[in-house]
Coordinates of N, CA, C and O in Angstrom, one line a residue:
M29 N 0.8 -1.2 0.0 CA 0.0 0.0 0.0 C 0.9 1.3 0.0 O 0.6 2.2 0.8
G30 N 1.9 1.3 -0.8 CA 2.7 2.5 -0.9 C 3.8 2.5 0.1 O 4.1 1.5 0.8
L31 N 4.5 3.6 0.1 CA 5.7 3.7 0.9 C 5.5 3.8 2.4 O 6.4 3.6 3.2
M32 N 4.3 4.2 2.8 CA 4.0 4.4 4.3 C 4.1 3.0 5.0 O 4.4 3.0 6.2
N33 N 3.9 1.9 4.4 CA 3.9 0.6 5.0 C 5.3 -0.1 4.9 O 5.5 -1.1 5.4
K34 N 6.2 0.6 4.1 CA 7.5 0.0 3.9 C 8.4 0.1 5.1 O 8.5 1.2 5.7
V35 N 9.1 -1.0 5.5 CA 10.0 -0.9 6.5 C 11.3 -0.2 6.0 O 11.8 -0.5 4.9
P36 N 11.8 0.8 6.8 CA 13.0 1.5 6.3 C 14.2 0.6 6.1 O 14.3 -0.4 6.8
N37 N 15.0 0.9 5.2 CA 16.3 0.2 5.0 C 17.4 1.1 5.4 O 17.6 2.1 4.8
C38 N 18.2 0.7 6.4 CA 19.3 1.6 6.8 C 20.3 1.9 5.7 O 20.9 3.0 5.7
A39 N 20.5 1.0 4.7 CA 21.4 1.3 3.6 C 21.0 2.5 2.8 O 21.8 3.1 2.2
E40 N 19.7 2.8 2.8 CA 19.2 3.9 2.0 C 18.9 5.1 2.8 O 18.3 6.1 2.3
C41 N 19.2 5.1 4.1 CA 18.8 6.1 5.0 C 19.9 7.1 5.2 O 21.1 6.8 5.4
D42 N 19.6 8.4 5.2 CA 20.5 9.5 5.4 C 21.1 9.5 6.8 O 22.1 10.1 7.1
F43 N 20.4 8.9 7.8 CA 20.8 8.9 9.2 C 21.9 7.8 9.5 O 22.5 7.8 10.5
M44 N 22.0 6.9 8.5 CA 23.0 5.8 8.7 C 24.4 6.4 8.5 O 24.7 7.0 7.5
K45 N 25.3 6.2 9.5 CA 26.7 6.6 9.4 C 27.6 5.4 9.6 O 27.2 4.4 10.1
K46 N 28.9 5.6 9.3 CA 29.8 4.5 9.4 C 31.1 5.0 9.9 O 31.6 6.0 9.5
Y47 N 31.7 4.2 10.8 CA 33.1 4.4 11.2 C 33.9 3.2 10.7 O 33.3 2.1 10.6
D48 N 35.1 3.4 10.4 CA 36.0 2.3 10.0 C 37.2 2.3 10.9 O 38.2 3.0 10.6
Y49 N 37.2 1.4 11.9 CA 38.4 1.3 12.8 C 38.9 -0.2 12.6 O 39.0 -0.9 13.6
G50 N 39.3 -0.5 11.4 CA 39.7 -1.9 11.1 C 38.5 -2.7 10.8 O 38.6 -3.6 10.0
K51 N 37.4 -2.5 11.4 CA 36.1 -3.1 11.1 C 35.1 -1.9 10.8 O 35.2 -0.9 11.5
K52 N 34.2 -2.2 9.9 CA 33.2 -1.1 9.7 C 32.2 -1.2 10.7 O 31.6 -2.3 11.0
I53 N 31.9 -0.1 11.4 CA 30.8 0.0 12.4 C 29.8 0.9 11.9 O 30.0 2.1 11.7
Y54 N 28.6 0.4 11.8 CA 27.4 1.2 11.3 C 26.6 1.6 12.5 O 26.3 0.9 13.4
Y55 N 26.1 2.9 12.4 CA 25.2 3.4 13.5 C 24.2 4.3 12.9 O 24.3 4.9 11.8
C56 N 23.2 4.6 13.7 CA 22.1 5.5 13.4 C 22.3 6.8 14.1 O 22.6 6.9 15.3
D57 N 22.3 7.9 13.3 CA 22.5 9.2 13.9 C 21.3 10.0 14.0 O 21.3 11.3 14.2
H58 N 20.1 9.4 14.0 CA 18.8 10.1 14.2 C 18.7 10.5 15.6 O 18.9 9.8 16.6
T59 N 18.3 11.8 15.8 CA 18.1 12.4 17.2 C 17.0 11.7 18.0 O 17.0 11.8 19.2
D60 N 16.0 11.1 17.3 CA 14.9 10.5 18.0 C 15.0 9.0 18.3 O 14.1 8.4 18.7
R61 N 16.2 8.5 18.0 CA 16.4 7.0 18.3 C 16.3 6.7 19.7 O 16.7 7.5 20.6
I62 N 15.7 5.6 20.1 CA 15.6 5.2 21.5 C 16.7 4.4 22.0 O 16.9 4.1 23.2
D63 N 17.6 3.9 21.1 CA 18.8 3.2 21.4 C 19.9 4.2 21.6 O 20.3 4.9 20.6
D64 N 20.5 4.4 22.8 CA 21.5 5.4 23.0 C 22.7 5.3 22.1 O 23.2 6.3 21.6
M65 N 23.2 4.1 21.9 CA 24.4 3.9 21.0 C 24.0 4.1 19.6 O 24.8 4.5 18.8
G66 N 22.8 3.6 19.2 CA 22.4 3.6 17.8 C 23.2 2.6 16.9 O 23.2 2.7 15.7
K67 N 23.8 1.7 17.6 CA 24.6 0.7 16.8 C 23.8 -0.2 16.0 O 22.8 -0.8 16.5
L68 N 24.1 -0.3 14.7 CA 23.3 -1.2 13.8 C 24.0 -2.5 13.5 O 23.4 -3.5 13.6
S69 N 25.3 -2.5 13.3 CA 26.1 -3.7 13.1 C 27.5 -3.4 12.9 O 28.0 -2.3 12.8
V70 N 28.3 -4.5 12.9 CA 29.7 -4.5 12.7 C 30.0 -5.4 11.4 O 29.5 -6.5 11.4
G71 N 30.8 -4.9 10.5 CA 31.1 -5.6 9.3 C 30.2 -5.3 8.1 O 30.6 -4.6 7.3
D72 N 29.0 -5.9 8.1 CA 28.1 -5.7 7.1 C 26.8 -5.0 7.6 O 26.4 -5.4 8.7
L73 N 26.3 -4.1 6.8 CA 25.0 -3.5 7.2 C 23.9 -4.4 7.0 O 23.7 -5.1 5.9
P74 N 23.0 -4.6 8.0 CA 21.9 -5.5 7.9 C 20.8 -5.0 7.0 O 20.7 -3.8 6.7
E75 N 20.0 -5.9 6.4 CA 18.9 -5.5 5.6 C 17.8 -5.0 6.5 O 17.6 -5.5 7.6
G76 N 17.0 -4.1 6.0 CA 15.9 -3.6 6.8 C 16.4 -2.6 7.9 O 17.4 -1.9 7.7
S77 N 15.7 -2.6 9.0 CA 16.1 -1.6 10.1 C 15.8 -2.3 11.4 O 15.0 -3.2 11.5
P78 N 16.4 -1.8 12.5 CA 16.2 -2.4 13.8 C 14.8 -2.0 14.3 O 14.2 -1.0 13.8
E79 N 14.3 -2.7 15.3 CA 13.0 -2.5 15.9 C 12.8 -1.1 16.4 O 11.8 -0.5 16.4
W80 N 14.0 -0.5 16.9 CA 13.9 0.8 17.5 C 14.1 2.0 16.5 O 14.1 3.1 16.9
C81 N 14.1 1.7 15.3 CA 14.2 2.7 14.2 C 13.1 3.8 14.4 O 11.9 3.4 14.3
P82 N 13.4 5.1 14.5 CA 12.4 6.1 14.6 C 11.6 6.4 13.4 O 10.6 7.0 13.4
L83 N 12.1 5.8 12.2 CA 11.3 6.0 11.0 C 10.3 4.9 10.7 O 9.6 5.0 9.7
R84 N 10.3 3.9 11.5 CA 9.3 2.8 11.3 C 7.9 3.3 11.7 O 7.7 4.1 12.6
E85 N 7.0 2.8 10.9 CA 5.6 3.1 11.3 C 5.2 2.4 12.5 O 5.4 1.2 12.6
K86 N 4.6 3.0 13.4 CA 4.1 2.4 14.7 C 2.7 1.8 14.5 O 1.9 2.3 13.8

């Protein structure tokens, strides 16, 4: 039913940021995230988004 029901994908999100300290560390930089660290993954970016993503439809 259109984009409103689509689960966000971190790979396509402007809030996804990456550090590279020997390993790639992906995190969410959204100010409304409920996860303090905002850590998404290490190594490879997961498909979809975490349950705490502020862009998910409630």
